[in-house]
Coordinates of C-alpha atoms in Angstrom, one line a residue:
V1 CA -15.8 13.8 2.6
W2 CA -16.8 17.3 3.9
E3 CA -20.4 16.3 3.7
K4 CA -19.8 12.7 5.0
P5 CA -17.5 13.0 8.1
D6 CA -18.0 9.3 8.9
M7 CA -16.5 8.2 5.6
V8 CA -13.1 6.6 6.1
V9 CA -10.8 7.0 3.1
V10 CA -7.8 4.6 2.9
F11 CA -4.9 4.8 0.3
N12 CA -1.5 3.2 -0.1
T13 CA 1.8 5.1 -0.1
G14 CA 2.8 4.1 -3.6
N15 CA 6.0 2.2 -4.4
A16 CA 8.6 5.0 -4.8
G17 CA 10.2 4.7 -1.3
E18 CA 13.7 4.5 -2.9
L19 CA 13.3 8.2 -3.8
G20 CA 13.6 9.1 -0.1
P21 CA 11.6 11.5 2.1
M22 CA 8.3 12.8 0.7
S23 CA 8.0 9.8 -1.7
Q24 CA 4.5 8.9 -0.7
S25 CA 1.8 9.4 -3.3
S26 CA -1.3 11.6 -3.5
P27 CA -4.1 11.6 -2.6
G28 CA -3.1 9.3 0.3
N29 CA -1.0 12.1 1.9
A30 CA -4.1 14.3 2.4
K31 CA -4.7 15.3 6.0
N32 CA -7.8 13.2 6.8
T33 CA -7.1 10.0 4.9
I34 CA -5.5 6.9 6.3
Q35 CA -2.4 6.3 4.2
V36 CA -0.9 2.8 4.5
G37 CA 2.7 1.8 3.9
G38 CA 3.8 -1.8 3.2
A39 CA 5.6 -4.3 5.5
S40 CA 6.6 -7.8 4.8
F41 CA 5.4 -10.5 7.1
L42 CA 6.3 -13.6 5.1
S43 CA 8.1 -15.4 7.9
P44 CA 8.9 -14.6 11.5
S45 CA 12.3 -13.4 10.5
L46 CA 10.8 -10.9 8.2
N47 CA 9.0 -8.0 10.0
V48 CA 10.2 -5.3 7.8
V49 CA 8.9 -2.1 6.2
A50 CA 9.7 -2.5 2.5
S51 CA 12.4 -0.3 0.9
Y52 CA 9.9 0.7 -1.9
S53 CA 7.0 1.7 0.4
G54 CA 6.6 5.5 0.2
I55 CA 7.9 7.4 3.2
G56 CA 7.2 10.8 4.8
P57 CA 7.0 13.4 5.8
T58 CA 4.4 15.2 3.8
R59 CA 5.5 18.5 2.1
D60 CA 4.0 20.4 5.1
Q61 CA 6.0 18.1 7.6
R62 CA 3.0 15.9 8.7
I63 CA 3.6 12.2 9.6
K64 CA 2.6 10.0 6.7
P65 CA 2.1 7.1 6.2
D66 CA -0.3 6.7 9.1
L67 CA -0.1 2.9 9.4
A68 CA 1.6 -0.2 7.8
G69 CA -0.1 -3.2 6.4
P70 CA 0.9 -6.5 4.9
L71 CA 2.1 -6.1 1.3
N72 CA 2.7 -9.7 0.3
I73 CA 0.0 -11.8 -1.3
Y74 CA 0.0 -15.2 -3.0
G75 CA -1.7 -14.4 -6.4
A76 CA -2.7 -16.2 -9.5
D77 CA -0.4 -16.0 -12.5
S78 CA -0.8 -16.7 -16.2
D79 CA 1.5 -16.6 -19.2
L80 CA -1.5 -15.2 -21.2
S81 CA -1.6 -18.2 -23.5
V82 CA -4.7 -20.4 -23.5
G83 CA -2.6 -23.2 -25.1
T84 CA -0.3 -23.8 -22.1
A85 CA -3.0 -24.2 -19.4
N86 CA -0.7 -22.3 -17.0
C87 CA -2.5 -21.8 -13.7
N88 CA 0.5 -21.1 -11.5
G89 CA 0.7 -18.8 -8.5
S90 CA 3.4 -16.6 -7.0
T91 CA 4.1 -14.3 -4.1
Q92 CA 3.6 -10.7 -5.1
G93 CA 4.1 -7.5 -3.3
G94 CA 3.3 -3.8 -3.4
T95 CA 1.6 -1.2 -1.2
S96 CA -1.5 -1.6 -3.2
F97 CA -1.9 -4.9 -1.4
A98 CA -1.3 -3.3 2.1
S99 CA -4.2 -0.9 2.1
P100 CA -7.2 -3.3 1.7
P101 CA -6.5 -5.2 5.0
V102 CA -6.3 -1.8 6.9
A103 CA -9.5 -0.7 5.2
A104 CA -11.1 -4.0 6.5
A105 CA -9.8 -3.2 9.9
A106 CA -11.4 0.3 9.7
A107 CA -14.7 -1.4 8.8
I108 CA -14.5 -3.7 11.8
V109 CA -13.8 -0.7 14.1
R110 CA -16.7 1.2 12.6
Q111 CA -19.0 -1.8 13.1
Y112 CA -17.9 -2.1 16.8
F113 CA -19.4 1.4 17.4
L114 CA -22.4 0.9 15.1
E115 CA -23.4 -2.2 16.9
G116 CA -23.0 -0.6 20.4
W117 CA -20.2 -2.6 21.8
Y118 CA -18.6 0.5 23.3
P119 CA -18.1 1.2 26.2
S120 CA -19.4 -1.9 28.0
G121 CA -18.0 -4.6 25.7
A122 CA -21.5 -6.0 25.4
R123 CA -23.7 -5.3 22.3
L124 CA -26.3 -2.8 23.5
A125 CA -28.5 -1.0 21.0
S126 CA -28.7 2.0 23.3
H127 CA -24.9 2.5 23.0
A128 CA -24.8 2.3 19.2
F129 CA -23.6 5.4 17.2
A130 CA -22.0 6.1 13.9
P131 CA -18.4 7.0 14.5
S132 CA -16.6 9.8 12.7
A133 CA -13.7 8.9 10.3
A134 CA -11.4 10.7 12.7
L135 CA -12.4 8.3 15.6
V136 CA -12.0 5.2 13.4
K137 CA -8.5 6.5 12.4
A138 CA -7.6 7.2 16.0
M139 CA -8.7 3.8 17.2
L140 CA -6.5 2.1 14.5
I141 CA -3.5 4.3 15.5
A142 CA -4.1 3.7 19.2
G143 CA -4.1 -0.1 18.6
A144 CA -1.0 -0.1 16.4
R145 CA 2.3 -1.9 17.1
L146 CA 5.8 -1.1 15.9
V147 CA 7.2 -2.8 12.8
P148 CA 10.8 -3.1 14.1
S149 CA 12.8 -2.8 11.0
W150 CA 13.0 -0.9 7.7
N151 CA 14.8 -1.9 4.6
N152 CA 16.3 1.5 3.5
G153 CA 17.5 0.0 0.2
E154 CA 21.0 -0.6 1.6
G155 CA 20.1 -3.0 4.4
L156 CA 17.9 -3.4 7.5
V157 CA 17.7 -0.4 9.9
A158 CA 16.1 -0.7 13.3
I159 CA 13.1 1.5 13.9
E160 CA 13.2 2.6 17.5
A161 CA 9.8 4.1 18.0
V162 CA 6.6 5.2 16.4
P163 CA 5.4 7.4 14.9
S164 CA 8.1 7.3 12.2
Y165 CA 8.1 8.5 8.6
E166 CA 8.6 4.9 7.4
Q167 CA 5.5 3.3 9.0
G168 CA 3.5 6.1 10.7
F169 CA 2.1 4.7 14.0
G170 CA 2.8 1.0 13.0
F171 CA 0.8 -2.1 12.2
P172 CA -2.9 -2.1 13.4
V173 CA -3.8 -4.9 15.9
L174 CA -7.5 -5.5 16.7
E175 CA -8.6 -7.3 19.8
A176 CA -11.6 -9.6 19.5
M177 CA -13.9 -8.9 22.5
R178 CA -16.4 -11.2 24.2
S179 CA -18.3 -10.1 27.3
G180 CA -15.8 -7.2 27.6
R181 CA -12.7 -9.4 27.9
P182 CA -10.0 -9.7 25.3
V183 CA -9.9 -13.3 24.0
E184 CA -7.4 -13.1 21.2
K185 CA -5.4 -10.6 19.2
V186 CA -6.2 -10.4 15.5
Y187 CA -3.2 -9.5 13.4
L188 CA -4.0 -8.3 9.9

């Protein structure tokens, strides 16, 4: 990364949040990574950072995770027997599922600069440049919104503001741009 300052590195927090503060995993808690905690968005009533999502601070008191991502997927299942022809699916969760959508958002932000959309909102080759990883991280953080609740293992607790040790700066929201005007919000 020292030799490639434009390389964005994204990791999850791990699933040891019940251990309390400083439960996020390495190497995601490194200073220049984007570490992603997990939040459930299965229904409108669930907008909650998971109890098992690793929380901060880091050992040197930095805010980690940096962001929160969706940790639930609907995945394929098998009973590992070819004789039953089981092709069921189930809802699964874990912070490993939360970091890929945030990595994709980072790729979209990077592409925004590479294609020259900034600052005019129109694609101009003369404005194109390769953004640093720090700029990509800053853009994701600047566009994040609060995940309002945290399941602390004993129940739901309101999260009043970000940054917090449970979700960092929140859930990244990208705005799709056409002719310099926001047309829709894209939620991961």
